[in-house]
Short mmCIF file of C-alpha atoms in Angstrom, two decimals:
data_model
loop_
_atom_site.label_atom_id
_atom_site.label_comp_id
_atom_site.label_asym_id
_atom_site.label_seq_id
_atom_site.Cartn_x
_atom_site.Cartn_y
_atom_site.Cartn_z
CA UNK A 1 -52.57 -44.25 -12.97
CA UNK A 2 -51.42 -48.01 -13.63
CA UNK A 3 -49.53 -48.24 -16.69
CA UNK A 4 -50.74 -50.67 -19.63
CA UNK A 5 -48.46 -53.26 -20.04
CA UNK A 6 -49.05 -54.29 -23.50
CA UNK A 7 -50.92 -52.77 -26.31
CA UNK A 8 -52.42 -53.92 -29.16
CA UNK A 9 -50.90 -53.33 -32.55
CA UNK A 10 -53.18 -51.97 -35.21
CA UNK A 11 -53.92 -54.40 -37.88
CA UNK A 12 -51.48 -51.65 -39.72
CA UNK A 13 -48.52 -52.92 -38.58
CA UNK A 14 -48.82 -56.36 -38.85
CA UNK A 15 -49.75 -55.98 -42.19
CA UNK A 16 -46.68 -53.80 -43.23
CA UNK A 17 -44.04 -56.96 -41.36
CA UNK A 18 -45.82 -59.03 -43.78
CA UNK A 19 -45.34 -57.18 -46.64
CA UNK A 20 -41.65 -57.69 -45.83
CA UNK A 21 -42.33 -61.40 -45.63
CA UNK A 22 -43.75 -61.93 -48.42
CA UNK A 23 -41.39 -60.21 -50.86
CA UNK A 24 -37.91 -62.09 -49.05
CA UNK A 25 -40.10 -65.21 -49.90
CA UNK A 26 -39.22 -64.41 -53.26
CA UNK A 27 -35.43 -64.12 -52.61
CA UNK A 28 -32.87 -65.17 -55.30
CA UNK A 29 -29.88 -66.65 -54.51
CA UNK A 30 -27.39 -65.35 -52.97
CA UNK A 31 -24.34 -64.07 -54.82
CA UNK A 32 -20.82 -64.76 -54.31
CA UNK A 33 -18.42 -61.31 -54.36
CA UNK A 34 -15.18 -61.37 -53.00
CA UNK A 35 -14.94 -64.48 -51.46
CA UNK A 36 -18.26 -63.77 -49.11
CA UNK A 37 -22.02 -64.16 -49.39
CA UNK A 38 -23.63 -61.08 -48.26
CA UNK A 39 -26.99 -61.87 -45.86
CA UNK A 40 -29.70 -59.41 -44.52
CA UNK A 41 -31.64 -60.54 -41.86
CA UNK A 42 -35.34 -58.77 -40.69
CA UNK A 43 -35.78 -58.72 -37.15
CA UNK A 44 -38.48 -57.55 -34.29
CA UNK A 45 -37.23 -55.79 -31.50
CA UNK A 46 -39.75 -55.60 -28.62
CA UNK A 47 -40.08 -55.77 -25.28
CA UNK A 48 -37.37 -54.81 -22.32
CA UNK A 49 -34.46 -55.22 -25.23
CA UNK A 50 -35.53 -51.44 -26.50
CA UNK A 51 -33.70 -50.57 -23.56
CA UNK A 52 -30.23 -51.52 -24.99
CA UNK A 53 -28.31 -48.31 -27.28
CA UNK A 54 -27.93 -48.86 -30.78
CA UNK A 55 -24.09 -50.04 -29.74
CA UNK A 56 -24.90 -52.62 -26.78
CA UNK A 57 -27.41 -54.01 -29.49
CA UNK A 58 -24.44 -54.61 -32.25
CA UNK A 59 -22.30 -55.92 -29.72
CA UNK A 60 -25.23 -58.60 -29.24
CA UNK A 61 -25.76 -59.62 -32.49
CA UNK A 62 -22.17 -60.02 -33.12
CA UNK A 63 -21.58 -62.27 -30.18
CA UNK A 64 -24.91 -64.53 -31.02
CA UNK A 65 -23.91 -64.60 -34.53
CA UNK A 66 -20.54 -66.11 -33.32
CA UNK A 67 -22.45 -68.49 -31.03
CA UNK A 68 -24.78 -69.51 -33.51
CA UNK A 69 -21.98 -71.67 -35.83
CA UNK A 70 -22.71 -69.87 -39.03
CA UNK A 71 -19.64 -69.46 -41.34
CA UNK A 72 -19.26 -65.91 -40.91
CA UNK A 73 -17.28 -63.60 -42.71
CA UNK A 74 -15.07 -61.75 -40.56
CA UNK A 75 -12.91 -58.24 -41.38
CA UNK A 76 -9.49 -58.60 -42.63
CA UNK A 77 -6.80 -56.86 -41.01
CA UNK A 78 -4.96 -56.39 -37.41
CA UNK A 79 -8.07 -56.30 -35.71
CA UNK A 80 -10.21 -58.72 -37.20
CA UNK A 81 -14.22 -58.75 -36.49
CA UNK A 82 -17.41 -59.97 -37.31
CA UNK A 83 -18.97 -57.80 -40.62
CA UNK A 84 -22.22 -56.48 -39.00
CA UNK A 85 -24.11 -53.24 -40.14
CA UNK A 86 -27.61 -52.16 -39.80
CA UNK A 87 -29.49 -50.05 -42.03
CA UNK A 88 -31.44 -47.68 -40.04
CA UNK A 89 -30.39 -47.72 -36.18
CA UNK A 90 -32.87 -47.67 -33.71
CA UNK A 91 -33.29 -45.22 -31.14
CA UNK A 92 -33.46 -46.00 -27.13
CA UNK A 93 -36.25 -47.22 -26.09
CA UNK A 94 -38.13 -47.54 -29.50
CA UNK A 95 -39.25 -51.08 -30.37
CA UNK A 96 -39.31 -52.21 -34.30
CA UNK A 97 -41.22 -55.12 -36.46
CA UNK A 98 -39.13 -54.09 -39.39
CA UNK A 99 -35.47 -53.65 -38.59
CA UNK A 100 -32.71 -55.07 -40.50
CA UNK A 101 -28.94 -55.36 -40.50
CA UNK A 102 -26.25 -57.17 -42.50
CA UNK A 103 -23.59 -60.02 -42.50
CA UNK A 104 -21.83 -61.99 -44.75
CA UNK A 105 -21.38 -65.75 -45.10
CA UNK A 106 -17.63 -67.60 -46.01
CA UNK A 107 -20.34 -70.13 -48.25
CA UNK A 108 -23.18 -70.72 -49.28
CA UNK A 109 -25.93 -72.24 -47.08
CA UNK A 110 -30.09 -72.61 -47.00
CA UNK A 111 -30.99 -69.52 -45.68
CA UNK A 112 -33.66 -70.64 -43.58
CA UNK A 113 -31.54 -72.96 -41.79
CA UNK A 114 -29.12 -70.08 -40.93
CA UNK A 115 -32.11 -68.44 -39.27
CA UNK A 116 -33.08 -70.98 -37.27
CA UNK A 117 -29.32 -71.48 -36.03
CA UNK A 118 -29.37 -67.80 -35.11
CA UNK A 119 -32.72 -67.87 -33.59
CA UNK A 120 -31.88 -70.17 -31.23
CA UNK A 121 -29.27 -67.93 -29.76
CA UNK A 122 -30.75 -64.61 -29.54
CA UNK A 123 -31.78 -63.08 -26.34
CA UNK A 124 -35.84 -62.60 -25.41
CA UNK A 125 -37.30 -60.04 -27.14
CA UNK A 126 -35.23 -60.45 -30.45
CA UNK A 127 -36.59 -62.29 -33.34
CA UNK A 128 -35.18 -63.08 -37.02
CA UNK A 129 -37.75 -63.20 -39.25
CA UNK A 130 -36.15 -63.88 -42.37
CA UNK A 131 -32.80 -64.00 -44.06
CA UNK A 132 -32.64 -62.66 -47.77
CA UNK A 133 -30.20 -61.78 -50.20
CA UNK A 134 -30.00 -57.80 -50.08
CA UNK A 135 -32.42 -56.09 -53.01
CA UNK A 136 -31.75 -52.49 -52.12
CA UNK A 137 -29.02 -50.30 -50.69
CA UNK A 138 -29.62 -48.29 -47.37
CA UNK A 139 -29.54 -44.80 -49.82
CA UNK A 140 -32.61 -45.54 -50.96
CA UNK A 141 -34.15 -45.75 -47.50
CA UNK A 142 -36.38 -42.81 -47.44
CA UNK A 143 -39.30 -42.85 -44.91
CA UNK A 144 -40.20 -44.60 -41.35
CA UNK A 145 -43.57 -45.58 -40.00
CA UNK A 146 -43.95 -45.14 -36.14
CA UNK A 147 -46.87 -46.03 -33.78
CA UNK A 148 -46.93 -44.19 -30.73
CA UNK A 149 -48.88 -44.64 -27.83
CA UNK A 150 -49.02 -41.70 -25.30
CA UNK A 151 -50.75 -41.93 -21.47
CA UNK A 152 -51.37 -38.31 -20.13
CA UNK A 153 -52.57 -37.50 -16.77
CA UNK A 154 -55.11 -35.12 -18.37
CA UNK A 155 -58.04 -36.42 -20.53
CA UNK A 156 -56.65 -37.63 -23.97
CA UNK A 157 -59.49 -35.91 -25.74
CA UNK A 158 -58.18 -32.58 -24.92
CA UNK A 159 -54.30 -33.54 -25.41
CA UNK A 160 -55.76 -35.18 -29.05
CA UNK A 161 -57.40 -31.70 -29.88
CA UNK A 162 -54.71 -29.84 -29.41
CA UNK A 163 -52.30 -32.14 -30.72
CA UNK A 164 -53.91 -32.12 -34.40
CA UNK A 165 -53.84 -28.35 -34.09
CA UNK A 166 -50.23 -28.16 -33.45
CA UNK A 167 -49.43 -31.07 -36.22
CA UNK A 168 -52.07 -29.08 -38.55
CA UNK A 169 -49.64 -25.80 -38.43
CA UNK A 170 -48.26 -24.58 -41.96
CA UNK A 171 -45.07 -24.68 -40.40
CA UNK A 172 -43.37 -26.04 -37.32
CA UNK A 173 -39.75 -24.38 -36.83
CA UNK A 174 -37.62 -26.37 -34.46
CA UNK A 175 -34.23 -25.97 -32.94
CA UNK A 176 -32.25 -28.51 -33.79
CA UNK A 177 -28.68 -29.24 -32.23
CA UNK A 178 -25.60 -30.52 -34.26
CA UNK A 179 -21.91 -31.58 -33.04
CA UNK A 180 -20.97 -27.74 -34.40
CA UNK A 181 -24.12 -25.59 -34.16
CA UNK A 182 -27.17 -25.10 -33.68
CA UNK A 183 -30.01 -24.00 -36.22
CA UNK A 184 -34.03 -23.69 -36.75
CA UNK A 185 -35.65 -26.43 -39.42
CA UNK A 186 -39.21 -26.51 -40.52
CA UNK A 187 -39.96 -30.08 -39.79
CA UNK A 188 -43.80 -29.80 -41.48
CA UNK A 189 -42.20 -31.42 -45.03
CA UNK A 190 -40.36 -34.49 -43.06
CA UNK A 191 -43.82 -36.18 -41.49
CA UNK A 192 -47.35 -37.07 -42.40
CA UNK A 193 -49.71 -37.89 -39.79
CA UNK A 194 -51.38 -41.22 -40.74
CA UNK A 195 -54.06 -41.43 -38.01
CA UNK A 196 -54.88 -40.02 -34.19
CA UNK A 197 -57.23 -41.33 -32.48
CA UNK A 198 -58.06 -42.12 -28.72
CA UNK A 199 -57.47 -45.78 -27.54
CA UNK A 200 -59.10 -45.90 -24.21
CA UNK A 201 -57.18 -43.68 -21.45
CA UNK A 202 -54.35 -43.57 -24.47
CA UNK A 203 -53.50 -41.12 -27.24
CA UNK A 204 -52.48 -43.07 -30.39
CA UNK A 205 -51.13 -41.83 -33.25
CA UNK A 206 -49.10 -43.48 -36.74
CA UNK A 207 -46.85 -40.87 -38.23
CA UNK A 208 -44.67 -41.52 -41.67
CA UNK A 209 -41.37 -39.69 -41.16
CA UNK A 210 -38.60 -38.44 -42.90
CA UNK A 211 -35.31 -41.42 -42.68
CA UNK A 212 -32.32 -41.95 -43.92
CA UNK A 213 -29.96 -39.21 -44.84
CA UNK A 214 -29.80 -35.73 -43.93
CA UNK A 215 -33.69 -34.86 -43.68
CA UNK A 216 -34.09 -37.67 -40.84
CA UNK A 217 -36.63 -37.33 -38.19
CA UNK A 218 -37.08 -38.92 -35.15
CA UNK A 219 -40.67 -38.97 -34.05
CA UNK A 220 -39.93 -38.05 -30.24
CA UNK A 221 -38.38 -35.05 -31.16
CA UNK A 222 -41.36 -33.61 -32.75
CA UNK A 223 -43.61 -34.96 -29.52
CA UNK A 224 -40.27 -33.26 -27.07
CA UNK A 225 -41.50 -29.85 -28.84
CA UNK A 226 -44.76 -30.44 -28.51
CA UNK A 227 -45.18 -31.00 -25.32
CA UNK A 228 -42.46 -28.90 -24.35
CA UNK A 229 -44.56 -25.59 -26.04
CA UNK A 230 -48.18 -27.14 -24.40
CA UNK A 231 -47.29 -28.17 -21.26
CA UNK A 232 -48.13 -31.48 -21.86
CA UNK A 233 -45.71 -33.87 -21.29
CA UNK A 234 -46.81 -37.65 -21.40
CA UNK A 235 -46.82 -39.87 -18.18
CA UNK A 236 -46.55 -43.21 -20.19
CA UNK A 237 -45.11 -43.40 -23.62
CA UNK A 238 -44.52 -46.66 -26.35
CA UNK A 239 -42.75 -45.71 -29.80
CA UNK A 240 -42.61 -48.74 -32.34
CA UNK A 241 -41.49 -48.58 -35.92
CA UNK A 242 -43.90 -50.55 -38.18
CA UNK A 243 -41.95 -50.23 -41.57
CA UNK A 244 -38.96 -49.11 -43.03
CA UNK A 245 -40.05 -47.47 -47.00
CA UNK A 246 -38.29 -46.42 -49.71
CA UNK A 247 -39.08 -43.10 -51.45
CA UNK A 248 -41.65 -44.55 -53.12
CA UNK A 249 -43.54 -45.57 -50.21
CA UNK A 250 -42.75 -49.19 -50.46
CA UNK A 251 -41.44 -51.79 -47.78
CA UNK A 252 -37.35 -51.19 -48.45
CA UNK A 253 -35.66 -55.05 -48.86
#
């Protein structure tokens, strides 16, 4: 069966990257603390870039940030580098509206001209949004919205009915491995299922998950089990993270 190449994004998402917008719109100025400005930037990840790890993709944005001309701060010490970290790292292969990470600034500058500057440099399938002064600390990142789009070679109406059974358990134990051990978790308190729902020959579904932290869950590890236990195992499969909340279930800035 061919495989879609693009999907449409419920009017969800888009709505939650706006959200975002809208309150950096409001951004005060930045502030001056130890002889650097500190900057985070939103940015959409989609496309073939999901296919970069979480540590090709810092390498990137420290070269383009270099490239770009801003006055950034760099580390002090022997082995001197560009300040970059992001606040929720992205798995392989996911895509994002809503990720952030970041930098710092020797001076003062118009923000929106530093974001055009870096625009210009970044690689297809990357795109800076906006550049704010940070509002809140990564701590008090507490949830993730995914949208996941699923192909199966069997009809999705059957996959969808037994899918909502399975999410609908009062518990769902999973083995989880660590770098030391390995135990069983209940995952049922780290993820609400927003919505699932056929979309032609596709299963979609929008699950809120547990981030940040110790009680983080990623999505694909919960579909692994799943089909693991059903025999189901998707032929096609698109993960994108539509906002990044804090615990109380608003757009983290």
């Amino acid at each position: 069966m061919k495989k879609p190449f693009l999907v449409c994004l419920p009017q969800t998402a888009a709505s939650n990257a706006q959200v975002v917008e809208q309150i950096c719109c409001q951004e005060e100025a930045l502030v001056l603390d130890n002889g650097f400005y500190t900057v985070r930037a939103f940015y959409r990840k989609e496309g073939r870039i999901k296919y970069i790890s979480h540590l090709d993709m810092n390498r990137c944005i420290s070269r383009d940030l270099k490239r770009s001309g801003l006055p950034v701060w760099h580390t002090l010490g022997f082995n001197s580098h560009i300040y970059l970290t992001f606040a929720l790292p992205l798995s392989l292969g996911y895509e994002s509206l809503c990720d952030s990470f970041d930098f710092r600034l020797t001076r003062e500058m118009d923000l929106e001209m530093a974001r055009k500057q870096l625009a210009a440099v970044l690689p297809e399938g990357l795109t800076v949004y906006r550049l704010a002064k940070p509002v809140e600390k990564p701590e008090k990142i507490a949830f993730a919205d995914y949208d996941i789009f699923q192909e199966f070679c069997k009809d999705a109406a059957i996959v969808q009915a037994q899918l909502k059974e399975w999410l609908s358990r009062p518990e769902i134990l999973l083995e989880k491995k660590t770098k030391k051990s390995q135990k069983e978790i209940d995952v049922k308190p780290l993820f609400t299922l927003k919505k699932l729902e056929e979309q032609g020959e596709n299963l979609f579904l929008s699950l809120r998950c547990s981030a940040g932290g110790t009680c983080h869950l990623n999505p694909t590890f919960l579909l692994d089990a799943f089909a693991a236990e059903t025999g189901n195992p998707p032929d096609w499969a698109r993960v994108i993270r539509t906002a990044v909340l804090n615990d109380a279930g608003e757009p983290w800035v």
